[in-house]
């Protein structure tokens, strides 16, 4: 199956088989309860872990081994890695133990047994999947008048989005629950034209241009009306 990466689908292959990932609404439900889904998203987008991985990727082009060891420690690793593994498994119908590893009881407690994928790869892929599944990555214009509205919710109620998709697009439940949030947003955008008005960035750009024009007028570098040179009268 060919993945449509624009809506969050992924395909990971090894020599033996292909693993298809789709961060659909029903896949998000497999992560846990509505509040557990939000908690999983927050864990994967925690400031500290995100900062560490981003800085490492920018500096070295990859996540170095010493950082991976830090991520594996209880402070960073266990909650983040365990959540990332559950997200990837929720988005794939095949058993991923071979790819992502597993947690096993050991002499010093539960330990992580590595799979074929690196820990950094698991975390990065899981973050991308849950972003497409919960928040959506469609490019939508957010008008300035809506900027101050608080959009945070402590719960992600999958059934609400499935029912909304069924109502808006007259589709059966089996199709609605397979939508990713990005795909759902793109469908809404295509069906309902975006409101007219300025986004915050567009409004700021207009104001900045106006301020610059005013400053040039006051300094004499710009004239309000360009004067035309009258032709000389014949003698």
PDB file of C-alpha atoms in Angstrom:
ATOM      1  CA  UNK A   1       0.000   0.000   0.000  1.00  0.00           C
ATOM      2  CA  UNK A   2       1.333   3.427  -0.941  1.00  0.00           C
ATOM      3  CA  UNK A   3       1.194   5.882   1.978  1.00  0.00           C
ATOM      4  CA  UNK A   4      -0.192   9.401   1.559  1.00  0.00           C
ATOM      5  CA  UNK A   5       2.340  11.246   3.669  1.00  0.00           C
ATOM      6  CA  UNK A   6       0.478  14.570   3.460  1.00  0.00           C
ATOM      7  CA  UNK A   7      -2.252  13.174   5.726  1.00  0.00           C
ATOM      8  CA  UNK A   8       0.141  11.394   8.079  1.00  0.00           C
ATOM      9  CA  UNK A   9       0.409   7.900   6.604  1.00  0.00           C
ATOM     10  CA  UNK A  10       3.826   6.215   6.746  1.00  0.00           C
ATOM     11  CA  UNK A  11       5.465   3.044   5.488  1.00  0.00           C
ATOM     12  CA  UNK A  12       8.487   1.481   7.183  1.00  0.00           C
ATOM     13  CA  UNK A  13      10.095  -1.463   5.407  1.00  0.00           C
ATOM     14  CA  UNK A  14      12.776  -3.998   6.206  1.00  0.00           C
ATOM     15  CA  UNK A  15      13.983  -6.966   4.170  1.00  0.00           C
ATOM     16  CA  UNK A  16      11.149  -9.166   5.339  1.00  0.00           C
ATOM     17  CA  UNK A  17       8.008  -7.009   5.395  1.00  0.00           C
ATOM     18  CA  UNK A  18       6.346  -3.602   5.198  1.00  0.00           C
ATOM     19  CA  UNK A  19       4.753  -1.843   8.168  1.00  0.00           C
ATOM     20  CA  UNK A  20       1.967   0.575   7.298  1.00  0.00           C
ATOM     21  CA  UNK A  21       1.044   3.360   9.747  1.00  0.00           C
ATOM     22  CA  UNK A  22      -2.129   5.434   9.678  1.00  0.00           C
ATOM     23  CA  UNK A  23      -2.841   7.879  12.553  1.00  0.00           C
ATOM     24  CA  UNK A  24      -6.595   7.606  12.096  1.00  0.00           C
ATOM     25  CA  UNK A  25      -9.234   8.642  14.592  1.00  0.00           C
ATOM     26  CA  UNK A  26      -9.826   5.027  15.582  1.00  0.00           C
ATOM     27  CA  UNK A  27      -6.058   4.577  16.017  1.00  0.00           C
ATOM     28  CA  UNK A  28      -6.023   7.505  18.441  1.00  0.00           C
ATOM     29  CA  UNK A  29      -8.764   5.753  20.424  1.00  0.00           C
ATOM     30  CA  UNK A  30      -6.424   2.764  20.857  1.00  0.00           C
ATOM     31  CA  UNK A  31      -3.982   4.983  22.763  1.00  0.00           C
ATOM     32  CA  UNK A  32      -6.420   5.270  25.654  1.00  0.00           C
ATOM     33  CA  UNK A  33      -9.212   7.375  27.113  1.00  0.00           C
ATOM     34  CA  UNK A  34      -9.879  10.954  25.907  1.00  0.00           C
ATOM     35  CA  UNK A  35      -7.701  12.365  28.698  1.00  0.00           C
ATOM     36  CA  UNK A  36      -4.972   9.757  28.123  1.00  0.00           C
ATOM     37  CA  UNK A  37      -4.782  10.749  24.443  1.00  0.00           C
ATOM     38  CA  UNK A  38      -4.166  14.381  25.447  1.00  0.00           C
ATOM     39  CA  UNK A  39      -1.593  13.253  28.018  1.00  0.00           C
ATOM     40  CA  UNK A  40       0.196  11.198  25.345  1.00  0.00           C
ATOM     41  CA  UNK A  41       0.338  14.208  23.026  1.00  0.00           C
ATOM     42  CA  UNK A  42       1.685  16.375  25.851  1.00  0.00           C
ATOM     43  CA  UNK A  43       4.326  13.774  26.706  1.00  0.00           C
ATOM     44  CA  UNK A  44       5.525  13.580  23.107  1.00  0.00           C
ATOM     45  CA  UNK A  45       5.643  17.364  22.819  1.00  0.00           C
ATOM     46  CA  UNK A  46       7.171  18.125  26.192  1.00  0.00           C
ATOM     47  CA  UNK A  47       9.379  21.195  25.963  1.00  0.00           C
ATOM     48  CA  UNK A  48      12.516  19.639  27.400  1.00  0.00           C
ATOM     49  CA  UNK A  49      12.567  16.520  25.249  1.00  0.00           C
ATOM     50  CA  UNK A  50      11.587  18.491  22.143  1.00  0.00           C
ATOM     51  CA  UNK A  51      14.344  21.031  22.800  1.00  0.00           C
ATOM     52  CA  UNK A  52      16.981  18.347  23.289  1.00  0.00           C
ATOM     53  CA  UNK A  53      16.075  16.430  20.138  1.00  0.00           C
ATOM     54  CA  UNK A  54      15.740  19.579  18.010  1.00  0.00           C
ATOM     55  CA  UNK A  55      19.088  20.979  19.134  1.00  0.00           C
ATOM     56  CA  UNK A  56      20.794  17.641  18.568  1.00  0.00           C
ATOM     57  CA  UNK A  57      19.291  17.266  15.088  1.00  0.00           C
ATOM     58  CA  UNK A  58      20.288  20.829  14.148  1.00  0.00           C
ATOM     59  CA  UNK A  59      23.828  20.438  15.458  1.00  0.00           C
ATOM     60  CA  UNK A  60      24.705  16.939  14.282  1.00  0.00           C
ATOM     61  CA  UNK A  61      22.003  16.016  11.795  1.00  0.00           C
ATOM     62  CA  UNK A  62      20.981  13.104  14.002  1.00  0.00           C
ATOM     63  CA  UNK A  63      20.329  12.241  17.637  1.00  0.00           C
ATOM     64  CA  UNK A  64      23.715  11.290  19.204  1.00  0.00           C
ATOM     65  CA  UNK A  65      24.194   8.142  21.264  1.00  0.00           C
ATOM     66  CA  UNK A  66      24.818   9.991  24.539  1.00  0.00           C
ATOM     67  CA  UNK A  67      21.465  11.752  24.213  1.00  0.00           C
ATOM     68  CA  UNK A  68      19.746   8.458  23.497  1.00  0.00           C
ATOM     69  CA  UNK A  69      21.211   7.103  26.735  1.00  0.00           C
ATOM     70  CA  UNK A  70      19.858  10.144  28.571  1.00  0.00           C
ATOM     71  CA  UNK A  71      16.434   9.672  27.023  1.00  0.00           C
ATOM     72  CA  UNK A  72      16.477   6.068  28.257  1.00  0.00           C
ATOM     73  CA  UNK A  73      16.899   7.179  31.869  1.00  0.00           C
ATOM     74  CA  UNK A  74      13.793   7.357  34.090  1.00  0.00           C
ATOM     75  CA  UNK A  75      13.821  11.180  34.015  1.00  0.00           C
ATOM     76  CA  UNK A  76      13.284  11.406  30.267  1.00  0.00           C
ATOM     77  CA  UNK A  77      13.141   8.002  28.755  1.00  0.00           C
ATOM     78  CA  UNK A  78      10.619   5.662  30.206  1.00  0.00           C
ATOM     79  CA  UNK A  79       7.497   7.839  29.953  1.00  0.00           C
ATOM     80  CA  UNK A  80       8.483   9.243  26.549  1.00  0.00           C
ATOM     81  CA  UNK A  81       9.685   5.984  25.012  1.00  0.00           C
ATOM     82  CA  UNK A  82       6.775   3.952  26.398  1.00  0.00           C
ATOM     83  CA  UNK A  83       4.292   6.518  25.077  1.00  0.00           C
ATOM     84  CA  UNK A  84       6.010   6.643  21.679  1.00  0.00           C
ATOM     85  CA  UNK A  85       5.885   2.852  21.401  1.00  0.00           C
ATOM     86  CA  UNK A  86       2.176   2.769  22.263  1.00  0.00           C
ATOM     87  CA  UNK A  87       1.426   5.464  19.653  1.00  0.00           C
ATOM     88  CA  UNK A  88       3.270   3.607  16.902  1.00  0.00           C
ATOM     89  CA  UNK A  89       1.565   0.325  17.800  1.00  0.00           C
ATOM     90  CA  UNK A  90      -1.855   2.019  17.873  1.00  0.00           C
ATOM     91  CA  UNK A  91      -1.309   3.276  14.318  1.00  0.00           C
ATOM     92  CA  UNK A  92      -0.265  -0.092  12.865  1.00  0.00           C
ATOM     93  CA  UNK A  93      -2.247  -3.337  12.585  1.00  0.00           C
ATOM     94  CA  UNK A  94       0.896  -5.505  12.736  1.00  0.00           C
ATOM     95  CA  UNK A  95       2.877  -6.430  15.838  1.00  0.00           C
ATOM     96  CA  UNK A  96       5.809  -4.002  16.059  1.00  0.00           C
ATOM     97  CA  UNK A  97       7.947  -5.770  18.680  1.00  0.00           C
ATOM     98  CA  UNK A  98      10.571  -6.620  16.048  1.00  0.00           C
ATOM     99  CA  UNK A  99      10.800  -2.949  15.052  1.00  0.00           C
ATOM    100  CA  UNK A 100      10.382  -0.968  18.270  1.00  0.00           C
ATOM    101  CA  UNK A 101      11.411  -3.492  20.922  1.00  0.00           C
ATOM    102  CA  UNK A 102       9.611  -4.269  24.150  1.00  0.00           C
ATOM    103  CA  UNK A 103       9.655  -3.866  27.928  1.00  0.00           C
ATOM    104  CA  UNK A 104      10.688  -6.973  29.852  1.00  0.00           C
ATOM    105  CA  UNK A 105      11.118  -7.812  33.546  1.00  0.00           C
ATOM    106  CA  UNK A 106      14.763  -8.023  34.579  1.00  0.00           C
ATOM    107  CA  UNK A 107      16.881  -8.375  37.709  1.00  0.00           C
ATOM    108  CA  UNK A 108      16.711  -4.618  38.346  1.00  0.00           C
ATOM    109  CA  UNK A 109      13.084  -4.165  37.359  1.00  0.00           C
ATOM    110  CA  UNK A 110      11.485  -3.645  33.982  1.00  0.00           C
ATOM    111  CA  UNK A 111      14.063  -3.020  31.257  1.00  0.00           C
ATOM    112  CA  UNK A 112      13.801  -2.030  27.622  1.00  0.00           C
ATOM    113  CA  UNK A 113      14.848  -4.561  25.026  1.00  0.00           C
ATOM    114  CA  UNK A 114      15.725  -2.761  21.817  1.00  0.00           C
ATOM    115  CA  UNK A 115      14.237  -3.557  18.410  1.00  0.00           C
ATOM    116  CA  UNK A 116      15.602  -2.723  14.954  1.00  0.00           C
ATOM    117  CA  UNK A 117      14.695   0.963  15.200  1.00  0.00           C
ATOM    118  CA  UNK A 118      16.657   3.449  17.248  1.00  0.00           C
ATOM    119  CA  UNK A 119      15.029   5.171  20.213  1.00  0.00           C
ATOM    120  CA  UNK A 120      15.359   8.592  18.598  1.00  0.00           C
ATOM    121  CA  UNK A 121      13.620   7.330  15.459  1.00  0.00           C
ATOM    122  CA  UNK A 122      10.749   5.870  17.486  1.00  0.00           C
ATOM    123  CA  UNK A 123      10.191   9.152  19.325  1.00  0.00           C
ATOM    124  CA  UNK A 124      10.343  11.320  16.201  1.00  0.00           C
ATOM    125  CA  UNK A 125       7.975   9.072  14.212  1.00  0.00           C
ATOM    126  CA  UNK A 126       5.515   8.785  17.106  1.00  0.00           C
ATOM    127  CA  UNK A 127       5.442  12.566  17.516  1.00  0.00           C
ATOM    128  CA  UNK A 128       4.646  12.985  13.821  1.00  0.00           C
ATOM    129  CA  UNK A 129       1.901  10.354  13.962  1.00  0.00           C
ATOM    130  CA  UNK A 130       0.096  11.814  16.973  1.00  0.00           C
ATOM    131  CA  UNK A 131       0.385  15.322  15.508  1.00  0.00           C
ATOM    132  CA  UNK A 132      -1.464  14.181  12.378  1.00  0.00           C
ATOM    133  CA  UNK A 133      -3.913  12.192  14.490  1.00  0.00           C
ATOM    134  CA  UNK A 134      -4.858  14.708  17.192  1.00  0.00           C
ATOM    135  CA  UNK A 135      -3.930  18.260  16.137  1.00  0.00           C
ATOM    136  CA  UNK A 136      -3.818  17.961  12.355  1.00  0.00           C
ATOM    137  CA  UNK A 137      -1.186  19.529  10.109  1.00  0.00           C
ATOM    138  CA  UNK A 138      -3.344  21.065   7.384  1.00  0.00           C
ATOM    139  CA  UNK A 139      -2.452  24.667   6.581  1.00  0.00           C
ATOM    140  CA  UNK A 140      -5.446  26.655   7.759  1.00  0.00           C
ATOM    141  CA  UNK A 141      -5.805  30.432   7.990  1.00  0.00           C
ATOM    142  CA  UNK A 142      -6.601  31.477  11.542  1.00  0.00           C
ATOM    143  CA  UNK A 143      -8.205  34.909  11.582  1.00  0.00           C
ATOM    144  CA  UNK A 144      -7.017  37.499  14.070  1.00  0.00           C
ATOM    145  CA  UNK A 145     -10.447  37.677  15.706  1.00  0.00           C
ATOM    146  CA  UNK A 146     -10.048  34.032  16.721  1.00  0.00           C
ATOM    147  CA  UNK A 147      -6.461  34.351  18.017  1.00  0.00           C
ATOM    148  CA  UNK A 148      -7.443  34.976  21.638  1.00  0.00           C
ATOM    149  CA  UNK A 149      -9.777  32.000  21.864  1.00  0.00           C
ATOM    150  CA  UNK A 150      -8.505  29.264  24.169  1.00  0.00           C
ATOM    151  CA  UNK A 151      -8.418  26.026  22.191  1.00  0.00           C
ATOM    152  CA  UNK A 152      -6.886  23.825  24.884  1.00  0.00           C
ATOM    153  CA  UNK A 153      -8.920  20.824  25.939  1.00  0.00           C
ATOM    154  CA  UNK A 154      -8.117  18.229  28.569  1.00  0.00           C
ATOM    155  CA  UNK A 155      -9.813  15.537  26.471  1.00  0.00           C
ATOM    156  CA  UNK A 156      -9.698  14.377  22.858  1.00  0.00           C
ATOM    157  CA  UNK A 157     -13.073  12.770  22.261  1.00  0.00           C
ATOM    158  CA  UNK A 158     -12.629  10.603  19.177  1.00  0.00           C
ATOM    159  CA  UNK A 159     -16.330   9.826  18.861  1.00  0.00           C
ATOM    160  CA  UNK A 160     -17.151  13.537  18.491  1.00  0.00           C
ATOM    161  CA  UNK A 161     -14.895  13.850  15.436  1.00  0.00           C
ATOM    162  CA  UNK A 162     -16.183  10.615  13.924  1.00  0.00           C
ATOM    163  CA  UNK A 163     -19.772  11.819  14.297  1.00  0.00           C
ATOM    164  CA  UNK A 164     -18.844  15.243  12.889  1.00  0.00           C
ATOM    165  CA  UNK A 165     -17.288  13.621   9.816  1.00  0.00           C
ATOM    166  CA  UNK A 166     -20.367  11.449   9.308  1.00  0.00           C
ATOM    167  CA  UNK A 167     -22.658  14.481   9.564  1.00  0.00           C
ATOM    168  CA  UNK A 168     -20.612  16.807   7.322  1.00  0.00           C
ATOM    169  CA  UNK A 169     -19.739  14.322   4.592  1.00  0.00           C
ATOM    170  CA  UNK A 170     -22.530  11.750   4.819  1.00  0.00           C
ATOM    171  CA  UNK A 171     -20.083   8.875   5.213  1.00  0.00           C
ATOM    172  CA  UNK A 172     -20.482   5.601   7.123  1.00  0.00           C
ATOM    173  CA  UNK A 173     -18.801   5.125  10.479  1.00  0.00           C
ATOM    174  CA  UNK A 174     -16.265   2.674   9.016  1.00  0.00           C
ATOM    175  CA  UNK A 175     -14.938   5.409   6.702  1.00  0.00           C
ATOM    176  CA  UNK A 176     -15.175   8.279   9.186  1.00  0.00           C
ATOM    177  CA  UNK A 177     -13.121   6.506  11.837  1.00  0.00           C
ATOM    178  CA  UNK A 178     -10.301   5.918   9.326  1.00  0.00           C
ATOM    179  CA  UNK A 179      -9.788   9.657   8.742  1.00  0.00           C
ATOM    180  CA  UNK A 180      -6.703  11.295  10.180  1.00  0.00           C
ATOM    181  CA  UNK A 181      -7.207  14.722  11.730  1.00  0.00           C
ATOM    182  CA  UNK A 182      -5.166  16.293   8.926  1.00  0.00           C
ATOM    183  CA  UNK A 183      -7.366  14.600   6.324  1.00  0.00           C
ATOM    184  CA  UNK A 184     -10.520  15.725   8.161  1.00  0.00           C
ATOM    185  CA  UNK A 185      -9.273  19.332   8.213  1.00  0.00           C
ATOM    186  CA  UNK A 186      -8.480  19.265   4.493  1.00  0.00           C
ATOM    187  CA  UNK A 187     -11.956  17.926   3.709  1.00  0.00           C
ATOM    188  CA  UNK A 188     -13.584  20.676   5.790  1.00  0.00           C
ATOM    189  CA  UNK A 189     -11.402  23.278   4.093  1.00  0.00           C
ATOM    190  CA  UNK A 190     -12.465  22.031   0.652  1.00  0.00           C
ATOM    191  CA  UNK A 191     -16.168  21.979   1.510  1.00  0.00           C
ATOM    192  CA  UNK A 192     -16.419  25.217   3.485  1.00  0.00           C
ATOM    193  CA  UNK A 193     -14.532  28.271   2.125  1.00  0.00           C
ATOM    194  CA  UNK A 194     -12.359  30.025   4.663  1.00  0.00           C
ATOM    195  CA  UNK A 195     -13.650  33.225   6.257  1.00  0.00           C
ATOM    196  CA  UNK A 196     -12.530  36.533   4.846  1.00  0.00           C
ATOM    197  CA  UNK A 197     -10.344  38.677   7.011  1.00  0.00           C
ATOM    198  CA  UNK A 198      -6.775  39.042   8.220  1.00  0.00           C
ATOM    199  CA  UNK A 199      -4.722  36.504  10.090  1.00  0.00           C
ATOM    200  CA  UNK A 200      -2.534  37.982  12.837  1.00  0.00           C
ATOM    201  CA  UNK A 201       0.526  37.754  10.572  1.00  0.00           C
ATOM    202  CA  UNK A 202      -1.268  39.442   7.651  1.00  0.00           C
ATOM    203  CA  UNK A 203      -2.627  42.201   9.910  1.00  0.00           C
ATOM    204  CA  UNK A 204       0.821  42.843  11.422  1.00  0.00           C
ATOM    205  CA  UNK A 205       2.361  43.039   7.936  1.00  0.00           C
ATOM    206  CA  UNK A 206      -0.186  45.687   6.846  1.00  0.00           C
ATOM    207  CA  UNK A 207       0.379  47.734  10.025  1.00  0.00           C
ATOM    208  CA  UNK A 208       4.175  47.516   9.659  1.00  0.00           C
ATOM    209  CA  UNK A 209       3.965  48.683   6.038  1.00  0.00           C
ATOM    210  CA  UNK A 210       1.693  51.574   7.062  1.00  0.00           C
ATOM    211  CA  UNK A 211       4.047  52.606   9.886  1.00  0.00           C
ATOM    212  CA  UNK A 212       6.988  52.546   7.484  1.00  0.00           C
ATOM    213  CA  UNK A 213       5.100  54.665   4.948  1.00  0.00           C
ATOM    214  CA  UNK A 214       4.128  57.195   7.660  1.00  0.00           C
ATOM    215  CA  UNK A 215       7.727  57.440   8.880  1.00  0.00           C
ATOM    216  CA  UNK A 216       8.946  58.093   5.332  1.00  0.00           C
ATOM    217  CA  UNK A 217       6.332  60.844   4.870  1.00  0.00           C
ATOM    218  CA  UNK A 218       7.348  62.542   8.118  1.00  0.00           C
ATOM    219  CA  UNK A 219      11.034  62.371   7.251  1.00  0.00           C
ATOM    220  CA  UNK A 220      10.462  63.762   3.773  1.00  0.00           C
ATOM    221  CA  UNK A 221      11.712  60.644   2.033  1.00  0.00           C
ATOM    222  CA  UNK A 222       8.266  60.078   0.544  1.00  0.00           C
ATOM    223  CA  UNK A 223       5.735  62.575  -0.854  1.00  0.00           C
ATOM    224  CA  UNK A 224       2.016  62.200  -0.320  1.00  0.00           C
ATOM    225  CA  UNK A 225       1.261  63.198  -3.930  1.00  0.00           C
ATOM    226  CA  UNK A 226       3.803  63.030  -6.665  1.00  0.00           C
ATOM    227  CA  UNK A 227       3.944  66.447  -8.364  1.00  0.00           C
ATOM    228  CA  UNK A 228       3.880  66.528 -12.139  1.00  0.00           C
ATOM    229  CA  UNK A 229       6.101  68.871 -14.081  1.00  0.00           C
ATOM    230  CA  UNK A 230       3.971  71.251 -16.174  1.00  0.00           C
ATOM    231  CA  UNK A 231       5.071  71.829 -19.772  1.00  0.00           C
ATOM    232  CA  UNK A 232       6.675  75.223 -20.399  1.00  0.00           C
ATOM    233  CA  UNK A 233       4.447  77.843 -22.064  1.00  0.00           C
ATOM    234  CA  UNK A 234       5.364  78.888 -25.574  1.00  0.00           C
ATOM    235  CA  UNK A 235       6.652  82.464 -25.891  1.00  0.00           C
TER     236      UNK A 235
END
